[in-house]
PDB file of N, CA and C in Angstrom:
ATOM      1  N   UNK A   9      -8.552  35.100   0.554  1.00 52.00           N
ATOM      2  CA  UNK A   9      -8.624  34.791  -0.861  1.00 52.00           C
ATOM      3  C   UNK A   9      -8.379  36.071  -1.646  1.00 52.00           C
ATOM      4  N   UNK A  10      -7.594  36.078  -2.701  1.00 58.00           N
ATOM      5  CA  UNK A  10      -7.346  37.104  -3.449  1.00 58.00           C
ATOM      6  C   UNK A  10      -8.581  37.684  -4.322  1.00 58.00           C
ATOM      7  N   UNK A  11      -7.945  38.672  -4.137  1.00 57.00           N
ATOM      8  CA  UNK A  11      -9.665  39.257  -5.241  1.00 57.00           C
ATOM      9  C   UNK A  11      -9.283  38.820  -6.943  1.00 57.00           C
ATOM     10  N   UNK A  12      -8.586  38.568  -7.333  1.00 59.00           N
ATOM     11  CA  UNK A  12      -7.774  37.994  -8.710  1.00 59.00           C
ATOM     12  C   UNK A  12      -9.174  36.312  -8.586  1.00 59.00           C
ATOM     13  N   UNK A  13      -8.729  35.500  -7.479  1.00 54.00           N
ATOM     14  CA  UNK A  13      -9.482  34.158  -7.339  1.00 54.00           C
ATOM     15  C   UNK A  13     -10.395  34.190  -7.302  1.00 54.00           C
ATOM     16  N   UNK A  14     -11.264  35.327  -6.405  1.00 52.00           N
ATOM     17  CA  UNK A  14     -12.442  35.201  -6.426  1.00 52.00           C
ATOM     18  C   UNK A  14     -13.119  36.055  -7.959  1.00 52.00           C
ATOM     19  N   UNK A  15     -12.879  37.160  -8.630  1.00 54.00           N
ATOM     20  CA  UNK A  15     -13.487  37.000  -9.951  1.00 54.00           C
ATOM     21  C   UNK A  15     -13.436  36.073 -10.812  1.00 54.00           C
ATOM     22  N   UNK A  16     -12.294  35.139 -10.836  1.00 56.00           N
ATOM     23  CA  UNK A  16     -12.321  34.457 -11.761  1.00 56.00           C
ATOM     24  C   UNK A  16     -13.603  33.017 -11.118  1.00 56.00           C
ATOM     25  N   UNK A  17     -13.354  32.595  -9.756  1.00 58.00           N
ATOM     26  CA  UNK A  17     -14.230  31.855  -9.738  1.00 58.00           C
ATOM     27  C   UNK A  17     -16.017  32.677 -10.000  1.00 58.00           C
ATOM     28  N   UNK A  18     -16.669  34.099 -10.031  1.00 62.00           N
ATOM     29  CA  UNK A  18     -17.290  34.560  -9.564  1.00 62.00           C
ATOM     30  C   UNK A  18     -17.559  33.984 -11.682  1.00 62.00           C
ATOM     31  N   UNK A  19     -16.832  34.364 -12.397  1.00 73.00           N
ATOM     32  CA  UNK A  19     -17.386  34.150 -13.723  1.00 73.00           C
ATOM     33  C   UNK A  19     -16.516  32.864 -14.625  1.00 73.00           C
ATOM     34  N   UNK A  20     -17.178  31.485 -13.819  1.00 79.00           N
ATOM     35  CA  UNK A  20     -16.501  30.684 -14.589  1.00 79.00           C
ATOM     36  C   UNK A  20     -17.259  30.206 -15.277  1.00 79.00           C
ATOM     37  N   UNK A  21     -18.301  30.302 -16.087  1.00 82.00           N
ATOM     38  CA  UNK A  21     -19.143  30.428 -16.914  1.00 82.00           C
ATOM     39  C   UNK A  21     -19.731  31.221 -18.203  1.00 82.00           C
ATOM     40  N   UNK A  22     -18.320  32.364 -18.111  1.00 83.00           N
ATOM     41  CA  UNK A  22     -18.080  33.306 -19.030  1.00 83.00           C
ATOM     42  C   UNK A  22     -17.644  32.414 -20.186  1.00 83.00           C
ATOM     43  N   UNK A  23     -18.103  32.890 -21.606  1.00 85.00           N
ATOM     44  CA  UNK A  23     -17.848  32.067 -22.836  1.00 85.00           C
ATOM     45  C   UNK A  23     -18.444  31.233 -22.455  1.00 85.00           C
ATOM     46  N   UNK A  24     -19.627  30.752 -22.271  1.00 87.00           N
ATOM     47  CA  UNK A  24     -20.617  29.883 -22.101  1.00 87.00           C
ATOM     48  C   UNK A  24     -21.655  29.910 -22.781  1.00 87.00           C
ATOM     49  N   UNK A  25     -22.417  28.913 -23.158  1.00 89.00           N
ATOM     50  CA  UNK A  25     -23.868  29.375 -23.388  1.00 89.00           C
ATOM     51  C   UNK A  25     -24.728  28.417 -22.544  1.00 89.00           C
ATOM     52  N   UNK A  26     -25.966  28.726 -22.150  1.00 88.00           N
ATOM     53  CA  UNK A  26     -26.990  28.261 -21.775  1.00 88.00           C
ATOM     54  C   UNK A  26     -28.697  28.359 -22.416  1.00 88.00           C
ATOM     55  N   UNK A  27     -28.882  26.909 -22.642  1.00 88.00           N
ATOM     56  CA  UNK A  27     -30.498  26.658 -23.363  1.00 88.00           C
ATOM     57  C   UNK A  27     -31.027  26.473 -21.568  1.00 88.00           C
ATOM     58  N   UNK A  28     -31.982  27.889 -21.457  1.00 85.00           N
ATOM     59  CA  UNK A  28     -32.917  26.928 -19.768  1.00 85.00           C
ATOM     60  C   UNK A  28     -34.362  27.346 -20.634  1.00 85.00           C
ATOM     61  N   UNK A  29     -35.001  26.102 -20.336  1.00 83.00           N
ATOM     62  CA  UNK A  29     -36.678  26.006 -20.774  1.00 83.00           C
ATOM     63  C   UNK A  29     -37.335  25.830 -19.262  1.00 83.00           C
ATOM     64  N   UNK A  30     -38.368  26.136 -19.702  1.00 76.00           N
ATOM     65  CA  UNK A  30     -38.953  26.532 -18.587  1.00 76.00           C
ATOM     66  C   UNK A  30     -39.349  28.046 -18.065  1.00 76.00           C
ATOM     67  N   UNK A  31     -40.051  28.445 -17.229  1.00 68.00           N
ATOM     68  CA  UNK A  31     -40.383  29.369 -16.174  1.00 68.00           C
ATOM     69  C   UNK A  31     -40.843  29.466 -14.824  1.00 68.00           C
ATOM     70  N   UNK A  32     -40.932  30.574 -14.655  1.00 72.00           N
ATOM     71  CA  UNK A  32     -41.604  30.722 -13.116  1.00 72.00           C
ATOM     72  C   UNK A  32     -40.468  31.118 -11.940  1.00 72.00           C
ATOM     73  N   UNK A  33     -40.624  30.772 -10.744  1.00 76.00           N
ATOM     74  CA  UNK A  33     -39.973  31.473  -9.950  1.00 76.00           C
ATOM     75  C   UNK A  33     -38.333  30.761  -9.756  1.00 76.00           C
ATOM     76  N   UNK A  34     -38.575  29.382  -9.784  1.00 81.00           N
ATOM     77  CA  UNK A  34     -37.435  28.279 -10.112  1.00 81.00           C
ATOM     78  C   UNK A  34     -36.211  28.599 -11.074  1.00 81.00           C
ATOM     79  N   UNK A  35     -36.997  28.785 -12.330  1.00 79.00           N
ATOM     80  CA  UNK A  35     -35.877  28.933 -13.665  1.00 79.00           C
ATOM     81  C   UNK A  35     -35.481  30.795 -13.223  1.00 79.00           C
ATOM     82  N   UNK A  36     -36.365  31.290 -12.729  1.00 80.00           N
ATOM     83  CA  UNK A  36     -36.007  32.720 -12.296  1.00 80.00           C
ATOM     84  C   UNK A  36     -34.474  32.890 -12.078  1.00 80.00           C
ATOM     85  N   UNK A  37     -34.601  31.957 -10.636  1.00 85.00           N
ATOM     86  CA  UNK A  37     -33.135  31.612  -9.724  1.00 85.00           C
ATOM     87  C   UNK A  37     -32.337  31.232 -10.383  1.00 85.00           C
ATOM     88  N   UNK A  38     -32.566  30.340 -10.900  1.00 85.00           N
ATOM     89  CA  UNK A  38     -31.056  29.487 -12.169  1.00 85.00           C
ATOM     90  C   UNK A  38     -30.888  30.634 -13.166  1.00 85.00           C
ATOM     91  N   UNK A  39     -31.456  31.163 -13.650  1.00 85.00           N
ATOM     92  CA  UNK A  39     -31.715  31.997 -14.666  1.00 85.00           C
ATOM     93  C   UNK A  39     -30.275  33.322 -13.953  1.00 85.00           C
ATOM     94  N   UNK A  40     -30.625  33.715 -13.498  1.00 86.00           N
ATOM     95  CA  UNK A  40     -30.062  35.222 -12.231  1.00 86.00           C
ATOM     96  C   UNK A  40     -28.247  34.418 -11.951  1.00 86.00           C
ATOM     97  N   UNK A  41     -28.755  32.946 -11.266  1.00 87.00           N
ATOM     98  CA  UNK A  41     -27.142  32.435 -10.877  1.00 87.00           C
ATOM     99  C   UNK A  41     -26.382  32.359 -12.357  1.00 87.00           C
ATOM    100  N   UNK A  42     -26.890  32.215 -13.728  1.00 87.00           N
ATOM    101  CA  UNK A  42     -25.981  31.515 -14.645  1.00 87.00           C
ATOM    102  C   UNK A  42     -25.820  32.747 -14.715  1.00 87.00           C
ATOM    103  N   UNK A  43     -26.473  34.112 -14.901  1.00 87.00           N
ATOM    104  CA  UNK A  43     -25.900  35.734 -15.248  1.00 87.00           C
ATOM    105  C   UNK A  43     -24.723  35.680 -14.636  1.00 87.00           C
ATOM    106  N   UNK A  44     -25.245  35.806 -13.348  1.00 86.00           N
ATOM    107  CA  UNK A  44     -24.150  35.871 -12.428  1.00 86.00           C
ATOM    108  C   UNK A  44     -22.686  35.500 -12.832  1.00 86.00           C
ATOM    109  N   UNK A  45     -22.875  34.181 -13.295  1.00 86.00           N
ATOM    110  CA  UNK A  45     -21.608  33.389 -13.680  1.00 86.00           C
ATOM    111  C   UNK A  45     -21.217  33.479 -14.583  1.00 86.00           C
ATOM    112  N   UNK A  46     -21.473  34.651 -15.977  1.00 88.00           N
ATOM    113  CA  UNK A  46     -21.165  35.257 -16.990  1.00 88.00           C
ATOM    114  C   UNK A  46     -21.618  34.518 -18.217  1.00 88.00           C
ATOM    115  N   UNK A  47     -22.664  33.469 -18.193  1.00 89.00           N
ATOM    116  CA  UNK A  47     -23.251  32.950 -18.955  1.00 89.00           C
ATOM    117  C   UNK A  47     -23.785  33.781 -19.888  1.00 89.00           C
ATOM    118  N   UNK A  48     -23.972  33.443 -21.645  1.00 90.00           N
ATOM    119  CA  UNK A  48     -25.186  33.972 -22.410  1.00 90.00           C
ATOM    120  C   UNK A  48     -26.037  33.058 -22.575  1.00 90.00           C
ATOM    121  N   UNK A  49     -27.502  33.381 -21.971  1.00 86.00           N
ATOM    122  CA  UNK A  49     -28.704  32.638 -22.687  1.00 86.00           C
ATOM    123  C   UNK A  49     -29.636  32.878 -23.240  1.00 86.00           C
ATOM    124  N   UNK A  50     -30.263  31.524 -23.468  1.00 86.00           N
ATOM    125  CA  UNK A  50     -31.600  31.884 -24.100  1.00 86.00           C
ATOM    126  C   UNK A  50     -32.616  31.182 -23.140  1.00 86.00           C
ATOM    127  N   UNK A  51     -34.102  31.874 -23.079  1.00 83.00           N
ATOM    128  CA  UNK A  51     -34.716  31.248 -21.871  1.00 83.00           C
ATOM    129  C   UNK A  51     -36.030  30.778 -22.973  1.00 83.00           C
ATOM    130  N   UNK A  52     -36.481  29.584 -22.784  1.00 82.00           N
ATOM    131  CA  UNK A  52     -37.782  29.482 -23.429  1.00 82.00           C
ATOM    132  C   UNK A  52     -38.676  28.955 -22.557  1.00 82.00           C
ATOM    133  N   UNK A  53     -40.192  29.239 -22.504  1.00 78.00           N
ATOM    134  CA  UNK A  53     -41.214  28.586 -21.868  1.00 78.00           C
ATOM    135  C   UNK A  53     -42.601  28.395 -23.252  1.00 78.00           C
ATOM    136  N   UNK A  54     -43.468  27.562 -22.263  1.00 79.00           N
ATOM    137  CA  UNK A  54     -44.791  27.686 -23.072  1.00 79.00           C
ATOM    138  C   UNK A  54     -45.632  28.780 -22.919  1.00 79.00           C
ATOM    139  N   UNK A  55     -45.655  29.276 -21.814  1.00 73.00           N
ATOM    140  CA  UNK A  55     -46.951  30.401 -21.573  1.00 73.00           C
ATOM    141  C   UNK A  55     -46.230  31.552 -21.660  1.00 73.00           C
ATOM    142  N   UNK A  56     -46.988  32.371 -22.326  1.00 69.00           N
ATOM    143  CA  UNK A  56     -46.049  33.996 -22.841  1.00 69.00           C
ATOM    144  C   UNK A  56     -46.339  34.483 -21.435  1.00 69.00           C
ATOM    145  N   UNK A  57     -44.458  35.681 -21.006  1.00 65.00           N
ATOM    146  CA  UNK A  57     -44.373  36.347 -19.988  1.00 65.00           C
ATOM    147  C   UNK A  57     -44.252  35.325 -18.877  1.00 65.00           C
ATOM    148  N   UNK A  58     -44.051  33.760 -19.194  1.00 60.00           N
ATOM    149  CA  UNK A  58     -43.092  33.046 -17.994  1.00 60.00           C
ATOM    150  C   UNK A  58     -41.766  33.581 -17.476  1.00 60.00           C
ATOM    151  N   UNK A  59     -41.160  34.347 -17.916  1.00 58.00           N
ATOM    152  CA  UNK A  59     -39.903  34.854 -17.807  1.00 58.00           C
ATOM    153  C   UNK A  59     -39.734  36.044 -17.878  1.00 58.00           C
ATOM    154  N   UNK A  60     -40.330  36.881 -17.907  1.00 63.00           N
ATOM    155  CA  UNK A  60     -40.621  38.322 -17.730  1.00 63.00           C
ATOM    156  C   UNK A  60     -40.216  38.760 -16.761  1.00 63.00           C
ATOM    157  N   UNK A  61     -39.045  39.790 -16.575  1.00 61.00           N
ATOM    158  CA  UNK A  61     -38.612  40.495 -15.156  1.00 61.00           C
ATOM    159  C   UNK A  61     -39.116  40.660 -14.467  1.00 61.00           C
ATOM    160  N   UNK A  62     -39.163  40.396 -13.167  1.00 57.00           N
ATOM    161  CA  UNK A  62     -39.958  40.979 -11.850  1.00 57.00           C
ATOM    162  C   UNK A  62     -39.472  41.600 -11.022  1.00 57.00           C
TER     163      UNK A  62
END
């Protein structure tokens, strides 16, 4: 696979946005894969520091 194919599949989510609600270790993971995929979001939870870097 060309390295041309694989960035573009690596950020096909660039010019994106993402609403993820929620926290904890779950939305962590989704949270990390949509970066990954060149997403901008916003993360919301109820309890302050659900989403806080670890």
């Amino acid at each position: 696979m060309s390295k041309n194919i694989v960035k573009q599949h690596l950020r096909r989510m660039e010019d994106r946005g993402v609403l993820l609600t929620g926290g904890g270790d779950i939305a962590r993971g989704v949270a990390r894969a949509f970066a990954d995929e060149g997403a901008s979001m916003i993360l919301t939870g109820i309890f302050p520091g659900g989403m806080e870097k670890k």
